[in-house]
Coordinates of N, CA and C in Angstrom, one line a residue:
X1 N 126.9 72.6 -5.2 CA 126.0 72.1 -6.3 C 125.6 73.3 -7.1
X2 N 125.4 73.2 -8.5 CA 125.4 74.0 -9.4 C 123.9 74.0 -9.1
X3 N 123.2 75.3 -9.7 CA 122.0 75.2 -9.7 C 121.7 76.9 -10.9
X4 N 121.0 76.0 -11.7 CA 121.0 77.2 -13.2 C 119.3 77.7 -13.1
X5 N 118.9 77.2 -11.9 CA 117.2 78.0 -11.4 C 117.4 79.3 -10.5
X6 N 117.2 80.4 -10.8 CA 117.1 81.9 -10.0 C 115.8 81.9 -9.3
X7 N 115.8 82.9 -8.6 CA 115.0 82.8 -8.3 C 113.9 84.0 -8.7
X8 N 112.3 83.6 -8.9 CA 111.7 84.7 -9.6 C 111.5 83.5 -11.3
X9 N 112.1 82.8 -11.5 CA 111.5 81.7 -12.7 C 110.9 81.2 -12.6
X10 N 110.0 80.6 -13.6 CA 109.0 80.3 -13.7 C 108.9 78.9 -14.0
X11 N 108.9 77.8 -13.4 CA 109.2 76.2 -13.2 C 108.2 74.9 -13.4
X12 N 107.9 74.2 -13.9 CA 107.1 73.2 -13.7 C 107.5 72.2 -12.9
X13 N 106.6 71.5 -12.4 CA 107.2 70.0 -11.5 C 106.8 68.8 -12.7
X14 N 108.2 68.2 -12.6 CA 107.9 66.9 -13.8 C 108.0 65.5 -12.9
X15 N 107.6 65.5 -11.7 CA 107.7 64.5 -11.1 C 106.7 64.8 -9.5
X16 N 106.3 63.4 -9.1 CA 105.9 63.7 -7.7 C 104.2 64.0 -7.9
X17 N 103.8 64.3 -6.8 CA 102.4 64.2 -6.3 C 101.9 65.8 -6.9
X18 N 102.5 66.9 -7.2 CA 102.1 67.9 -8.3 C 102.8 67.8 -9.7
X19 N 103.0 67.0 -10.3 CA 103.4 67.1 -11.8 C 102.7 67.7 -12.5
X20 N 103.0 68.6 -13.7 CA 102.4 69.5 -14.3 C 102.4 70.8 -13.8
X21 N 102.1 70.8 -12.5 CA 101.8 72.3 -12.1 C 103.1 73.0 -12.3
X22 N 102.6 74.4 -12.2 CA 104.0 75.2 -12.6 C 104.1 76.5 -11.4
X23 N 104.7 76.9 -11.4 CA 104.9 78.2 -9.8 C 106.1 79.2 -10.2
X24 N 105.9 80.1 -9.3 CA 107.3 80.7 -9.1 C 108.4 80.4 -8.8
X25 N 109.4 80.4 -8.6 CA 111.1 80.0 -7.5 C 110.4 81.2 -6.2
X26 N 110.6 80.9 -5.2 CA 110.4 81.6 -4.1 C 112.0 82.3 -3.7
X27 N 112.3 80.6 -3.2 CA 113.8 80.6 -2.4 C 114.6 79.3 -3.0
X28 N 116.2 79.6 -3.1 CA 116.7 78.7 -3.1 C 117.9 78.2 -2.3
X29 N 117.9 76.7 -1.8 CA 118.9 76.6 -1.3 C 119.7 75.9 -2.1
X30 N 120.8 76.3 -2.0 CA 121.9 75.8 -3.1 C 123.0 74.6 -2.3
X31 N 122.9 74.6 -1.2 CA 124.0 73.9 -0.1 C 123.1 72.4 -0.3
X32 N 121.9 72.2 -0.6 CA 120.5 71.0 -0.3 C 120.7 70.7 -2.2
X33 N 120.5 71.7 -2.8 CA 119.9 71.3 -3.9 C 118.1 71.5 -3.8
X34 N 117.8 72.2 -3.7 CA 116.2 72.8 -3.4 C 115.5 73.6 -3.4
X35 N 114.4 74.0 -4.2 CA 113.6 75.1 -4.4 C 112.4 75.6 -3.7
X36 N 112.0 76.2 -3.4 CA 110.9 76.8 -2.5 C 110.1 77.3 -4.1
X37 N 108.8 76.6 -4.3 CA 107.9 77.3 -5.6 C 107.2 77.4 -4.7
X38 N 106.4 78.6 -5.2 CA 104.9 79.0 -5.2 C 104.0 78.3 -5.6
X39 N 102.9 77.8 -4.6 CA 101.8 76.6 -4.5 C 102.3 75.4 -4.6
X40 N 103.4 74.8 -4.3 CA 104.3 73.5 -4.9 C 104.0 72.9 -3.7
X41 N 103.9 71.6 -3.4 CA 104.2 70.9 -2.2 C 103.9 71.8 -1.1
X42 N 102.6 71.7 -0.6 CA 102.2 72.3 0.3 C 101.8 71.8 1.1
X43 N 102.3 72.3 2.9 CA 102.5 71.0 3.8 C 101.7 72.0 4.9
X44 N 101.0 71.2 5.9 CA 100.0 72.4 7.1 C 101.2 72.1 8.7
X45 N 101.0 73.3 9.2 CA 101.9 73.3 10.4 C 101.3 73.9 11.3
X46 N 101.5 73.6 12.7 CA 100.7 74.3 13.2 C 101.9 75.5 13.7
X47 N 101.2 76.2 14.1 CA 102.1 77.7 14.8 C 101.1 78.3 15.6
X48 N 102.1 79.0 16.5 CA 101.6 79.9 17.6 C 101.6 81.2 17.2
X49 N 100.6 82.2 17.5 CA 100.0 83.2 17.3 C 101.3 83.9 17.9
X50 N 101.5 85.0 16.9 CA 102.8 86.3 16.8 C 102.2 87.2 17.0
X51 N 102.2 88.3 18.3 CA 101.5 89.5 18.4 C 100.1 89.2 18.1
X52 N 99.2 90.2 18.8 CA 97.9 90.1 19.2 C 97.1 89.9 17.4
X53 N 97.7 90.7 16.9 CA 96.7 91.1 15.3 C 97.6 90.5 14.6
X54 N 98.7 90.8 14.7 CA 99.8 91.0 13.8 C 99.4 89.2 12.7
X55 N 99.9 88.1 13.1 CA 100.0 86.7 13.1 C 99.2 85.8 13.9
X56 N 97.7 85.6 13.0 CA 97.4 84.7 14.2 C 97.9 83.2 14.2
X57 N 97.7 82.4 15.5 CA 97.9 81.4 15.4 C 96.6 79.8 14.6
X58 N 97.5 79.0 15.2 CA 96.2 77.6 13.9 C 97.4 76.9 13.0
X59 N 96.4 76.0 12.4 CA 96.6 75.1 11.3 C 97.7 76.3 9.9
X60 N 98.4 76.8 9.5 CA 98.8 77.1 8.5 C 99.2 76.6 7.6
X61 N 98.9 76.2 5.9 CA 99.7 75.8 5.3 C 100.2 77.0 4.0
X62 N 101.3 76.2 4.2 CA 102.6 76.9 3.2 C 103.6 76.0 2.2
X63 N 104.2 76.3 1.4 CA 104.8 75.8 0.7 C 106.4 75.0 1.1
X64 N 106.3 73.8 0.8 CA 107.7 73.2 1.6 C 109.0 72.7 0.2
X65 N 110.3 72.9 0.5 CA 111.2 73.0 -0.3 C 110.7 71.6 -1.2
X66 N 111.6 71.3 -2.7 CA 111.4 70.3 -3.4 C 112.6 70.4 -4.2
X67 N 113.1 69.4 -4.8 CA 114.4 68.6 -5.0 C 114.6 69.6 -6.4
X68 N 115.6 70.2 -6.4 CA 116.0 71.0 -7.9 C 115.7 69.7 -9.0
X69 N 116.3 68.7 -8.9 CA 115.9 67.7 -9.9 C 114.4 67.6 -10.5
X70 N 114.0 67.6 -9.7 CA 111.6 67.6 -9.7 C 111.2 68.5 -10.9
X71 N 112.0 69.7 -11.0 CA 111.5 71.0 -11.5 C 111.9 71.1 -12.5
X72 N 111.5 71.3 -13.5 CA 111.9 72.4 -15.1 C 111.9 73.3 -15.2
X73 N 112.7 74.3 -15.8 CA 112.3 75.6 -16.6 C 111.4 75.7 -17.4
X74 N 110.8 76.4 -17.3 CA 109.9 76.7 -18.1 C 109.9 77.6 -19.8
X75 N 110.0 77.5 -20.8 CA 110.6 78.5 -21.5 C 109.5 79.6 -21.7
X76 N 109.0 81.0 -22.1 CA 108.5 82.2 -22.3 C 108.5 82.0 -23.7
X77 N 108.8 81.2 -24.5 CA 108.7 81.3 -25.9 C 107.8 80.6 -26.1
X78 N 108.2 79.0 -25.8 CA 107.4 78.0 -26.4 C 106.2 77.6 -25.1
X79 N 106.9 78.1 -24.1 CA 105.5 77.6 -23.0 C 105.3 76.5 -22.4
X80 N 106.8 75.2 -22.8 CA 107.0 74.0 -22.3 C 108.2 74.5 -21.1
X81 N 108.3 73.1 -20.4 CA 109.2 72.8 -19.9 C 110.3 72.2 -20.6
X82 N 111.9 73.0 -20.2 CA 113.1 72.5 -21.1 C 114.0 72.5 -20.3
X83 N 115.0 72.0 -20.9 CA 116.4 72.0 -20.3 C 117.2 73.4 -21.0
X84 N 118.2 73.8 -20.0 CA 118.6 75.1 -20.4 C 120.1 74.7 -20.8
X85 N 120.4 76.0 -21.6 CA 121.8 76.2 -22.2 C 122.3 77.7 -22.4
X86 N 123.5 77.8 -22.2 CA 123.9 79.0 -22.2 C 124.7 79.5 -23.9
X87 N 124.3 80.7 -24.5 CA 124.6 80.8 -25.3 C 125.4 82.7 -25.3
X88 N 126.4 82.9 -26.1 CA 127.1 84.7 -26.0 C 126.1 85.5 -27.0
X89 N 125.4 86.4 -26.3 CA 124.6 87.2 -27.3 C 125.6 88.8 -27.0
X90 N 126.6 89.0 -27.8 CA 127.2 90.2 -27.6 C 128.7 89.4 -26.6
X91 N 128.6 90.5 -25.6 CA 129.7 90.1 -25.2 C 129.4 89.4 -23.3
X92 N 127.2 89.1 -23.6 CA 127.3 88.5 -22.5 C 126.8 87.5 -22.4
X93 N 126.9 86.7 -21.3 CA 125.8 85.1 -21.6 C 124.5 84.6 -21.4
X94 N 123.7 84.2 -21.8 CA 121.9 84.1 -21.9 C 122.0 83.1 -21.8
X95 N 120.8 82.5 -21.2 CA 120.2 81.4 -21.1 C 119.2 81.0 -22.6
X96 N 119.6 80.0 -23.1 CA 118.7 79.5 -24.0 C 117.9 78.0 -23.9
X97 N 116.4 78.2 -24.3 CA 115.5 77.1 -24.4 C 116.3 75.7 -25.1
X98 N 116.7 74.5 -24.8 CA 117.1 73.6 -25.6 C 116.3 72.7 -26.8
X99 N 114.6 73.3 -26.4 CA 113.8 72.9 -27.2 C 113.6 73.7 -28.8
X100 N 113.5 75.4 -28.2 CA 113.1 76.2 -29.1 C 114.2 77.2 -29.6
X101 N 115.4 77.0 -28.7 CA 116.2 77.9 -29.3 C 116.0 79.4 -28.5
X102 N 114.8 79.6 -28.4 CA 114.5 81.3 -27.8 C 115.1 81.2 -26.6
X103 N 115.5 82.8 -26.0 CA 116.1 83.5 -24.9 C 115.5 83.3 -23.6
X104 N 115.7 83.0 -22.6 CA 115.3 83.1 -21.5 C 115.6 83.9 -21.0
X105 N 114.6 84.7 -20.3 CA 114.9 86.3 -19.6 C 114.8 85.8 -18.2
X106 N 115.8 85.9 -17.0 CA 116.1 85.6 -15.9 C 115.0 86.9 -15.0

């Protein structure tokens, strides 16, 4: 599965129980189709305490994968969510906003 989200971009959710919110790319799995964002879908688990200080144990919550579909790009120009396109600036290839035309810096 193709997947034109890196990680370190900046994404909104346009679907689901956080729509609007927007996050980082954490992690992605590309074999699923799935993003790991920052504050996105956040689920509590319990876990056992790792080393005495190090990790305690309890209730933790953390961020749980969501469907590449869910998510937009975000563009740095215009500040919305868009659909991307690739365009040759020179002799390499950029990501362009399909709203605004402006560059996406990966």
């Amino acid at each position: 599965m193709k997947i034109t989200i890196r990680k370190g971009d900046l994404v909104e959710v346009v679907t689901g129980e956080d729509k609007g919110r927007q996050g980082k790319v954490l992690k992605i799995d590309k074999e699923k189709g799935r993003v790991l964002v920052e504050g996105i879908n956040m689920v509590k688990r319990h876990e056992r305490s790792k080393g005495k200080a190090n990790k305690p144990g309890g209730i933790i919550e953390k961020p749980a994968f969501v469907d590449r579909s869910n998510v937009a790009l975000v563009c740095p120009k215009c500040g919305k969510p868009s659909r991307m396109g690739r365009a040759l600036k020179g002799d390499n290839k950029v990501k362009v906003c399909k709203r605004c035309g402006g560059e996406i810096v990966s």
